[in-house]
């Protein structure tokens, strides 16, 4: 199942989905939101994975694959 939250309440949606679904949930989160490090640690603990946008750096696709 793929669910896309693409509006200002994205944080709330992620929390509610995680609580409501009875299966593992992983989130793709823009890489910038992993900074500062404490927020990145919280996002990783919550099951979030960083997403690197194609136009930002030449190696973004390779970083996403990793």
Coordinates of N, CA, C and O in Angstrom, one line a residue:
X1 N 0.8 -1.2 0.0 CA 0.0 0.0 0.0 C 0.9 1.2 0.0 O 1.9 1.3 0.7
X2 N 0.5 2.2 -0.8 CA 1.3 3.5 -0.8 C 0.3 4.6 -0.5 O -0.8 4.7 -1.0
X3 N 0.7 5.4 0.5 CA -0.1 6.5 1.0 C 0.8 7.7 0.9 O 2.0 7.7 1.3
X4 N 0.4 8.8 0.2 CA 1.1 10.0 0.1 C 0.5 11.1 0.9 O -0.7 11.4 0.7
X5 N 1.3 11.7 1.8 CA 0.8 12.9 2.5 C 1.6 14.1 2.0 O 2.8 14.2 2.2
X6 N 0.9 14.9 1.3 CA 1.7 16.0 0.6 C 0.9 17.4 0.9 O 0.5 18.0 0.0
X7 N 0.8 17.7 2.2 CA 0.2 19.0 2.6 C 0.7 19.4 3.9 O 1.4 18.6 4.6
X8 N 0.3 20.5 4.5 CA 0.9 21.0 5.7 C 0.7 20.1 6.9 O 1.5 20.2 7.9
X9 N -0.3 19.2 6.9 CA -0.5 18.3 8.1 C 0.3 17.0 8.0 O -0.1 16.0 8.6
X10 N 1.3 17.0 7.1 CA 2.0 15.8 6.9 C 2.5 15.1 8.2 O 2.5 13.9 8.3
X11 N 3.0 15.9 9.1 CA 3.5 15.3 10.4 C 2.4 14.6 11.1 O 2.6 13.5 11.6
X12 N 1.3 15.2 11.2 CA 0.1 14.6 11.9 C -0.3 13.4 11.2 O -0.6 12.4 11.8
X13 N -0.4 13.4 9.9 CA -0.8 12.2 9.1 C 0.1 11.1 9.4 O -0.3 9.9 9.6
X14 N 1.4 11.3 9.4 CA 2.4 10.2 9.6 C 2.2 9.6 11.0 O 2.2 8.4 11.1
X15 N 2.0 10.4 12.0 CA 1.8 9.9 13.3 C 0.5 9.1 13.4 O 0.5 8.0 14.0
X16 N -0.6 9.6 12.9 CA -1.9 8.9 12.9 C -1.8 7.6 12.1 O -2.4 6.6 12.6
X17 N -1.2 7.6 11.0 CA -1.1 6.4 10.2 C -0.3 5.3 10.9 O -0.7 4.2 10.9
X18 N 0.8 5.8 11.5 CA 1.6 4.8 12.3 C 0.8 4.2 13.4 O 1.0 3.0 13.7
X19 N 0.0 4.9 14.1 CA -0.8 4.4 15.2 C -2.0 3.6 14.7 O -2.4 2.6 15.4
X20 N -2.6 3.9 13.6 CA -3.8 3.3 13.1 C -3.6 2.0 12.4 O -4.4 1.0 12.5
X21 N -2.5 1.9 11.6 CA -2.2 0.7 10.8 C -1.5 -0.4 11.7 O -0.7 -0.1 12.5
X22 N -1.9 -1.6 11.4 CA -1.4 -2.7 12.2 C -0.2 -3.4 11.4 O 0.0 -4.6 11.6
X23 N 0.5 -2.7 10.7 CA 1.6 -3.2 9.9 C 2.8 -2.2 9.9 O 2.6 -1.1 10.3
X24 N 4.0 -2.7 9.6 CA 5.1 -1.7 9.7 C 4.9 -0.6 8.6 O 4.4 -0.9 7.5
X25 N 5.2 0.6 9.0 CA 5.1 1.7 8.2 C 6.4 2.4 8.0 O 7.1 2.6 9.0
X26 N 6.8 2.7 6.8 CA 8.1 3.5 6.5 C 7.7 4.7 5.8 O 6.8 4.7 4.9
X27 N 8.4 5.8 6.1 CA 8.1 7.1 5.5 C 9.3 7.6 4.7 O 10.4 7.4 5.1
X28 N 9.0 8.2 3.5 CA 10.0 8.9 2.8 C 9.9 10.4 3.2 O 8.9 11.0 3.1
X29 N 11.0 10.9 3.7 CA 11.0 12.3 4.2 C 12.1 13.0 3.5 O 13.2 12.5 3.3
X30 N 11.8 14.3 3.1 CA 12.9 15.1 2.4 C 14.1 15.1 3.3 O 14.0 15.3 4.5
X31 N 15.2 15.0 2.7 CA 16.5 14.8 3.4 C 16.8 16.0 4.3 O 17.4 15.9 5.3
X32 N 16.4 17.2 3.9 CA 16.6 18.4 4.7 C 16.0 18.3 6.1 O 16.5 18.9 7.0
X33 N 14.9 17.6 6.2 CA 14.3 17.5 7.5 C 15.0 16.6 8.5 O 14.7 16.6 9.7
X34 N 16.1 15.9 8.1 CA 16.9 15.1 9.0 C 17.9 16.0 9.7 O 18.8 15.4 10.4
X35 N 17.9 17.3 9.5 CA 18.8 18.2 10.1 C 18.0 19.1 11.0 O 17.0 19.6 10.5
X36 N 18.4 19.4 12.2 CA 19.6 19.0 13.0 C 19.5 17.5 13.3 O 18.5 16.8 13.1
X37 N 20.7 17.0 13.8 CA 20.9 15.6 14.0 C 19.8 15.0 15.0 O 19.4 13.8 14.8
X38 N 19.4 15.7 16.0 CA 18.4 15.1 16.9 C 17.1 14.8 16.2 O 16.5 13.8 16.5
X39 N 16.7 15.7 15.3 CA 15.5 15.4 14.6 C 15.7 14.2 13.6 O 14.8 13.4 13.5
X40 N 16.9 14.1 13.0 CA 17.1 13.0 12.1 C 17.1 11.7 12.9 O 16.6 10.7 12.4
X41 N 17.6 11.7 14.1 CA 17.6 10.5 15.0 C 16.1 10.1 15.3 O 15.8 8.9 15.3
X42 N 15.3 11.1 15.6 CA 13.9 10.8 15.9 C 13.2 10.3 14.6 O 12.4 9.3 14.7
X43 N 13.5 10.8 13.5 CA 12.8 10.4 12.2 C 13.3 8.9 11.9 O 12.5 8.1 11.5
X44 N 14.6 8.6 12.1 CA 15.0 7.3 11.8 C 14.4 6.3 12.8 O 14.0 5.2 12.4
X45 N 14.3 6.7 14.1 CA 13.6 5.8 15.1 C 12.2 5.5 14.7 O 11.6 4.5 15.0
X46 N 11.5 6.5 14.1 CA 10.1 6.4 13.7 C 9.9 5.6 12.4 O 8.8 5.3 12.0
X47 N 11.0 5.3 11.7 CA 10.9 4.5 10.5 C 11.0 5.3 9.2 O 10.7 4.8 8.2
X48 N 11.4 6.6 9.3 CA 11.6 7.4 8.2 C 12.9 7.2 7.4 O 13.9 6.9 8.0
X49 N 12.8 7.3 6.1 CA 13.9 7.2 5.3 C 14.2 8.5 4.5 O 13.2 9.1 4.0
X50 N 15.4 9.0 4.4 CA 15.6 10.2 3.7 C 15.5 10.1 2.2 O 15.8 9.1 1.6
X51 N 14.8 11.1 1.6 CA 14.6 11.2 0.2 C 15.4 12.3 -0.4 O 15.3 13.5 0.1
X52 N 16.3 12.0 -1.4 CA 17.1 13.1 -2.0 C 16.5 13.4 -3.4 O 16.3 12.5 -4.2
X53 N 16.2 14.6 -3.6 CA 15.5 15.1 -4.8 C 16.5 15.1 -6.0 O 17.7 15.6 -5.8
X54 N 16.1 14.7 -7.1 CA 17.0 14.6 -8.3 C 17.7 15.8 -8.7 O 18.9 15.8 -9.0
X55 N 17.1 17.0 -8.6 CA 17.7 18.2 -9.1 C 18.7 18.8 -8.1 O 19.4 19.8 -8.4
X56 N 18.7 18.3 -6.9 CA 19.6 19.0 -5.8 C 21.1 18.7 -6.0 O 21.9 19.5 -5.9
X57 N 21.4 17.4 -6.2 CA 22.8 17.0 -6.4 C 22.9 16.0 -7.5 O 22.0 15.3 -7.8
X58 N 24.0 16.0 -8.2 CA 24.2 15.0 -9.3 C 24.1 13.5 -8.9 O 23.7 12.7 -9.6
X59 N 24.4 13.3 -7.6 CA 24.4 11.9 -7.1 C 23.1 11.5 -6.3 O 23.1 10.5 -5.6
X60 N 22.1 12.3 -6.4 CA 20.9 12.1 -5.6 C 20.3 10.7 -5.9 O 19.8 10.1 -5.0
X61 N 20.2 10.3 -7.1 CA 19.6 9.0 -7.5 C 20.4 7.9 -6.8 O 19.8 6.9 -6.3
X62 N 21.7 8.0 -6.9 CA 22.5 6.9 -6.2 C 22.3 7.0 -4.7 O 22.3 5.9 -4.1
X63 N 22.2 8.1 -4.1 CA 22.0 8.2 -2.7 C 20.7 7.6 -2.3 O 20.6 7.0 -1.2
X64 N 19.6 7.8 -3.1 CA 18.3 7.2 -2.8 C 18.4 5.7 -2.9 O 17.8 5.0 -2.1
X65 N 19.1 5.2 -3.9 CA 19.3 3.7 -4.0 C 20.0 3.1 -2.8 O 19.7 2.0 -2.4
X66 N 20.9 3.9 -2.2 CA 21.7 3.4 -1.1 C 20.8 3.4 0.1 O 20.9 2.6 1.0

